Amino acid sequence: MTSEPAIEARGLTKSYGEVSVLRGVDLSVARGSVFALLGPNGAGKTTTVRILATLTAPDAGRARVAGFDVVAERHQVRRAISLTGQYAAVDENQTGEENLRMMGRLTRLGRAEARRRAQELLERFDLAGAGRRTVGTYSGGMRRRLDLAAGLVGRPEVIFLDEPTTGLDPRSRQAMWEVVKGLVGDGVTVFPTTQYLEEADQLADRIAVVDGGRVVAEGTSAQLKERVAGQRLELVLGGPDAFEETARRLGARLVRSDADRLTLGVATDGSAAQIRALLDELDPGRRAVDRFTVRGATLDDVFLALTGHATTHDKETSGV
């Protein structure tokens, strides 16, 4: 197996009119890994995927996928990848089996091989019992699994999953995560985009945090959490005045703020000495803090520390 990255991008930029969507994105994704692009709506995740999947040309920069240039060698790239969008793109009037057999024929499999591949994928994605039902009768989770199965008919090297669990209930999301983990075991490179922190935490070998069209941090989940310390001191304040005064005292150290719940978070190493010192500093009169909890740092803390807002923050440019 070559040591060349499955995906490599340098300086990708893209604008739509006066709106700058990507502002110099750099990425390097190892083969046979899960690399998650984490960010809020409008951060540039979908545009990045569209460029890497050859659906959109960058204004500047270069990218290679599966060893091929996404502009000069886009036909070779398309033969090596699969793209699953935010919503299932399967024919509701056909059965699950018919959808997969049709995809097999479109990827130039013979009739017998297309039939065998369809049965293999229906079993793998726990859809064998529903294979002869029309897709219009499927649940949302079943449709997403069928959509992903359709993308695997041609045995791609790289799979792009744009918001793979959008609209799914927790049980269906968990099922999709298990499917994705299984793909990596076969040596496939999986590139999901997500705004769900738990999803990136569960799935990804490495995570790139993107905001405002730029990669603001990259690393493993543990490495990113270390950037805001290993623990978080979560304070519940006694009232709005105490909340505002404590937030002012924390200043740039603030990693979490929830005015509705009167809750503030600050990074800490978790030691008793530091926690005592913080409480004495922030609440010298011992009247402002109602109660406190020490928690492990989360990816949400990382994102808040890096960008000043949560991943679920909606922007005017949402969907790009």
C-alpha positions as a printed NumPy array, in Angstrom:
array([[  0.   ,   0.   ,   0.   ],
       [  1.341,   3.427,  -0.945],
       [  2.208,   5.905,   1.8  ],
       [  0.726,   8.757,  -0.244],
       [ -2.214,  10.37 ,   1.571],
       [ -5.683,   9.37 ,   0.426],
       [ -6.615,  13.062,   0.406],
       [ -4.284,  16.029,   0.265],
       [ -5.284,  19.677,  -0.134],
       [ -3.217,  22.835,  -0.075],
       [ -4.535,  26.381,   0.002],
       [ -8.079,  25.704,  -1.208],
       [-10.095,  28.879,  -1.648],
       [-13.614,  29.389,  -2.949],
       [-15.942,  32.375,  -3.147],
       [-19.489,  32.814,  -4.379],
       [-19.836,  36.42 ,  -5.441],
       [-18.682,  38.522,  -2.522],
       [-19.043,  35.662,  -0.03 ],
       [-15.728,  33.987,   0.757],
       [-16.51 ,  30.383,   1.709],
       [-13.034,  28.788,   1.849],
       [ -9.978,  30.827,   2.795],
       [ -6.98 ,  28.578,   2.347],
       [ -7.877,  25.055,   3.532],
       [ -5.022,  22.567,   4.039],
       [ -5.738,  18.871,   4.686],
       [ -3.843,  15.585,   4.715],
       [ -5.759,  12.349,   5.273],
       [ -4.043,   8.974,   5.766],
       [ -5.312,   5.983,   3.83 ],
       [ -7.608,   3.614,   5.69 ],
       [ -8.628,   6.158,   8.328],
       [-11.646,   8.222,   9.367],
       [-10.972,  11.944,   9.095],
       [-13.815,  14.177,  10.279],
       [-14.365,  17.77 ,   9.233],
       [-16.105,  19.352,  12.222],
       [-17.783,  22.731,  12.139],
       [-21.054,  24.675,  12.291],
       [-23.466,  25.274,   9.441],
       [-21.838,  27.629,   6.967],
       [-18.256,  26.845,   7.972],
       [-17.323,  25.544,   4.512],
       [-17.587,  21.796,   5.089],
       [-19.889,  20.996,   2.155],
       [-17.916,  23.225,  -0.212],
       [-14.72 ,  21.414,   0.758],
       [-16.333,  18.054,   0.008],
       [-17.701,  19.3  ,  -3.31 ],
       [-14.217,  20.358,  -4.375],
       [-12.606,  17.093,  -3.274],
       [-15.358,  15.129,  -5.035],
       [-14.798,  17.148,  -8.273],
       [-18.283,  18.707,  -8.228],
       [-16.886,  22.227,  -7.805],
       [-13.567,  23.683,  -8.92 ],
       [-11.536,  25.69 ,  -6.398],
       [-10.714,  29.315,  -7.131],
       [ -7.156,  28.652,  -5.978],
       [ -5.135,  25.862,  -4.394],
       [ -4.63 ,  22.225,  -5.292],
       [ -6.045,  18.91 ,  -4.107],
       [ -5.37 ,  15.24 ,  -4.806],
       [ -7.706,  12.368,  -3.957],
       [ -6.678,   8.709,  -4.308],
       [ -3.499,   9.964,  -5.991],
       [ -5.246,  12.06 ,  -8.667],
       [ -5.59 ,  15.8  ,  -9.141],
       [ -9.222,  16.825,  -8.596],
       [ -9.16 ,  19.261, -11.523],
       [ -6.756,  17.826, -14.109],
       [ -7.669,  14.177, -13.405],
       [-11.247,  14.473, -12.222],
       [-12.45 ,  11.417, -14.175],
       [ -9.929,   9.183, -12.376],
       [-10.956,  10.721,  -9.047],
       [-14.616,   9.983,  -9.707],
       [-13.854,   6.328, -10.389],
       [-12.059,   6.04 ,  -7.04 ],
       [-14.584,   7.739,  -4.748],
       [-18.129,   7.623,  -3.46 ],
       [-20.141,  10.602,  -2.222],
       [-23.146,  10.355,   0.073],
       [-24.894,  13.704,   0.54 ],
       [-26.909,  15.054,   3.435],
       [-30.11 ,  13.384,   2.238],
       [-30.619,   9.89 ,   0.86 ],
       [-30.604,   9.849,  -2.948],
       [-32.33 ,   6.562,  -3.686],
       [-35.366,   5.786,  -5.845],
       [-38.355,   5.396,  -3.527],
       [-40.374,   3.579,  -6.175],
       [-37.867,   0.745,  -6.503],
       [-37.016,  -1.913,  -3.953],
       [-33.76 ,  -1.767,  -2.038],
       [-32.409,  -4.624,  -4.133],
       [-33.411,  -2.925,  -7.377],
       [-31.639,   0.258,  -6.331],
       [-28.406,  -1.61 ,  -5.696],
       [-28.652,  -3.698,  -8.852],
       [-29.249,  -0.545, -10.882],
       [-26.176,   1.051,  -9.322],
       [-24.19 ,  -2.062, -10.159],
       [-25.183,  -1.831, -13.802],
       [-24.272,   1.879, -13.845],
       [-20.809,   0.965, -12.575],
       [-20.505,  -1.526, -15.464],
       [-21.01 ,  -4.74 , -13.52 ],
       [-22.577,  -7.629, -15.419],
       [-26.118,  -8.636, -14.479],
       [-25.052, -11.614, -12.394],
       [-22.292,  -9.69 , -10.614],
       [-24.645,  -6.744,  -9.938],
       [-27.151,  -9.17 ,  -8.384],
       [-24.442, -10.772,  -6.204],
       [-23.094,  -7.405,  -5.107],
       [-26.591,  -6.188,  -4.218],
       [-27.247,  -9.22 ,  -2.02 ],
       [-23.865,  -8.88 ,  -0.362],
       [-24.477,  -5.231,   0.536],
       [-28.055,  -5.808,   1.709],
       [-26.774,  -8.388,   4.167],
       [-23.859,  -6.236,   5.28 ],
       [-26.092,  -3.254,   6.013],
       [-28.764,  -5.341,   7.768],
       [-31.283,  -4.749,   4.962],
       [-31.668,  -8.277,   3.603],
       [-35.139,  -8.659,   5.091],
       [-36.278,  -5.424,   3.468],
       [-34.486,  -5.877,   0.161],
       [-37.673,  -6.593,  -1.811],
       [-39.712,  -3.814,  -0.239],
       [-40.02 ,  -0.468,  -1.997],
       [-37.769,   2.174,  -0.477],
       [-40.787,   4.392,   0.136],
       [-41.648,   2.083,   3.057],
       [-38.178,   2.398,   4.656],
       [-37.432,   4.395,   7.802],
       [-34.981,   7.291,   7.636],
       [-32.175,   5.181,   9.067],
       [-32.799,   2.377,   6.572],
       [-32.708,   4.846,   3.67 ],
       [-29.401,   6.271,   4.862],
       [-27.912,   2.777,   5.108],
       [-29.175,   1.92 ,   1.63 ],
       [-27.764,   5.19 ,   0.289],
       [-24.369,   4.337,   1.741],
       [-24.589,   0.781,   0.407],
       [-25.305,   2.165,  -3.073],
       [-22.133,   4.221,  -2.858],
       [-20.121,   1.081,  -2.094],
       [-21.254,  -0.974,  -5.077],
       [-18.182,   0.073,  -7.058],
       [-15.756,  -0.588,  -4.156],
       [-14.412,   2.989,  -3.818],
       [-11.097,   3.82 ,  -2.168],
       [-12.423,   7.007,  -0.556],
       [-15.938,   7.689,   0.751],
       [-17.178,  11.216,   1.414],
       [-20.085,  11.413,   3.858],
       [-21.603,  14.884,   4.06 ],
       [-23.521,  15.118,   7.353],
       [-24.232,  11.353,   7.304],
       [-26.668,  11.273,  10.232],
       [-28.663,  14.468,   9.606],
       [-32.258,  13.929,  10.724],
       [-31.695,  10.485,  12.229],
       [-32.847,   9.443,  15.682],
       [-30.166,   8.423,  18.226],
       [-30.576,   4.689,  17.574],
       [-30.234,   5.126,  13.798],
       [-27.213,   7.39 ,  14.279],
       [-25.529,   4.704,  16.387],
       [-26.241,   2.118,  13.685],
       [-24.661,   4.368,  11.049],
       [-21.583,   4.837,  13.211],
       [-21.123,   1.088,  13.412],
       [-21.395,   0.828,   9.629],
       [-18.74 ,   3.513,   9.143],
       [-16.367,   1.81 ,  11.571],
       [-16.768,  -1.405,   9.62 ],
       [-15.763,   0.307,   6.369],
       [-12.404,   1.337,   7.765],
       [-11.729,  -2.275,   8.665],
       [-11.814,  -2.986,   4.918],
       [ -9.124,  -0.378,   4.235],
       [-11.496,   2.319,   2.931],
       [-10.757,   5.963,   3.749],
       [-13.835,   7.696,   5.165],
       [-14.2  ,  11.484,   5.194],
       [-17.331,  12.574,   7.098],
       [-18.397,  16.153,   7.703],
       [-20.441,  16.804,  10.801],
       [-21.632,  19.44 ,  13.227],
       [-22.254,  16.774,  15.864],
       [-19.446,  16.75 ,  18.412],
       [-20.269,  13.26 ,  19.653],
       [-20.117,  11.927,  16.097],
       [-16.603,  13.226,  15.51 ],
       [-15.539,  11.968,  18.924],
       [-16.92 ,   8.478,  18.249],
       [-15.766,   7.984,  14.68 ],
       [-12.682,   9.943,  13.775],
       [ -9.032,   8.975,  13.97 ],
       [ -8.283,  12.644,  13.317],
       [-10.462,  15.759,  13.324],
       [-10.084,  19.089,  11.556],
       [-12.049,  21.903,  13.167],
       [-13.2  ,  24.372,  10.511],
       [-14.753,  27.773,  11.05 ],
       [-15.215,  30.703,   8.71 ],
       [-13.679,  28.808,   5.811],
       [-10.425,  28.015,   7.63 ],
       [ -9.048,  25.01 ,   9.482],
       [ -8.516,  26.408,  12.975],
       [ -7.203,  23.2  ,  14.585],
       [ -6.409,  19.596,  13.71 ],
       [ -5.501,  16.476,  15.651],
       [ -6.931,  13.486,  17.453],
       [ -9.874,  14.031,  19.767],
       [ -7.558,  13.73 ,  22.781],
       [ -5.049,  16.196,  21.342],
       [ -7.743,  18.765,  20.649],
       [ -9.152,  18.439,  24.146],
       [ -5.698,  18.983,  25.606],
       [ -5.671,  22.41 ,  23.98 ],
       [ -8.228,  23.594,  26.53 ],
       [ -6.797,  21.471,  29.372],
       [ -7.916,  18.03 ,  30.395],
       [-10.728,  19.167,  32.7  ],
       [-13.378,  21.851,  32.901],
       [-14.624,  23.55 ,  36.054],
       [-18.325,  24.2  ,  35.497],
       [-19.834,  26.894,  37.706],
       [-23.538,  27.472,  38.325],
       [-24.023,  31.054,  39.475],
       [-26.585,  32.309,  41.965],
       [-28.152,  34.925,  39.673],
       [-27.763,  37.084,  36.564],
       [-25.583,  39.679,  38.303],
       [-23.248,  37.002,  39.642],
       [-23.155,  35.393,  36.199],
       [-22.119,  38.634,  34.479],
       [-19.51 ,  39.525,  37.11 ],
       [-17.946,  36.061,  37.062],
       [-17.874,  36.017,  33.253],
       [-16.091,  39.386,  33.368],
       [-13.507,  38.006,  35.802],
       [-12.877,  34.98 ,  33.591],
       [-12.472,  37.009,  30.413],
       [-10.578,  35.086,  27.714],
       [-10.332,  32.006,  29.958],
       [-14.055,  31.334,  29.497],
       [-14.631,  28.122,  27.513],
       [-18.374,  27.719,  28.074],
       [-21.198,  30.151,  28.709],
       [-24.923,  29.465,  29.093],
       [-26.83 ,  32.512,  30.349],
       [-30.157,  30.645,  30.481],
       [-28.705,  28.095,  32.911],
       [-26.42 ,  30.642,  34.619],
       [-23.51 ,  28.312,  33.851],
       [-19.885,  29.175,  33.039],
       [-16.963,  26.893,  32.266],
       [-13.229,  27.418,  32.69 ],
       [-10.343,  25.095,  31.835],
       [ -8.509,  23.457,  34.709],
       [ -5.979,  20.693,  35.292],
       [ -8.441,  19.086,  37.714],
       [ -6.221,  19.403,  40.775],
       [ -7.783,  20.374,  44.092],
       [ -5.271,  23.199,  44.526],
       [ -6.147,  24.869,  41.235],
       [ -9.889,  24.454,  41.736],
       [ -9.665,  26.048,  45.208],
       [ -7.615,  28.907,  43.773],
       [-10.129,  29.493,  40.975],
       [-13.084,  29.493,  43.366],
       [-11.317,  31.931,  45.701],
       [-10.457,  34.201,  42.764],
       [-13.876,  34.137,  41.14 ],
       [-16.007,  34.15 ,  44.279],
       [-14.01 ,  35.77 ,  47.066],
       [-17.159,  36.547,  49.056],
       [-18.438,  32.979,  48.602],
       [-21.876,  34.188,  47.519],
       [-21.733,  34.166,  43.694],
       [-21.222,  30.44 ,  42.969],
       [-24.211,  28.283,  43.816],
       [-22.507,  24.959,  42.963],
       [-19.74 ,  23.58 ,  40.766],
       [-18.769,  20.404,  38.908],
       [-15.469,  19.211,  37.446],
       [-15.918,  17.529,  34.058],
       [-13.674,  16.157,  31.361],
       [-13.065,  18.594,  28.506],
       [-15.229,  18.036,  25.42 ],
       [-14.923,  18.904,  21.75 ],
       [-17.535,  21.572,  22.416],
       [-15.065,  23.214,  24.812],
       [-12.41 ,  23.038,  22.091],
       [-14.676,  24.673,  19.557],
       [-15.808,  27.387,  21.915],
       [-12.219,  28.136,  22.92 ],
       [-11.07 ,  28.328,  19.3  ],
       [-13.979,  30.2  ,  17.742],
       [-16.032,  31.792,  20.489],
       [-19.231,  29.933,  19.557],
       [-20.651,  26.411,  19.501],
       [-20.788,  24.132,  16.468],
       [-24.56 ,  24.438,  16.265],
       [-24.265,  28.195,  15.696],
       [-26.163,  29.036,  12.486],
       [-24.715,  31.49 ,  10.01 ],
       [-26.182,  33.355,   7.082],
       [-24.103,  31.185,   4.76 ],
       [-25.488,  27.922,   6.149],
       [-25.358,  24.946,   3.825],
       [-21.981,  25.772,   2.275]])
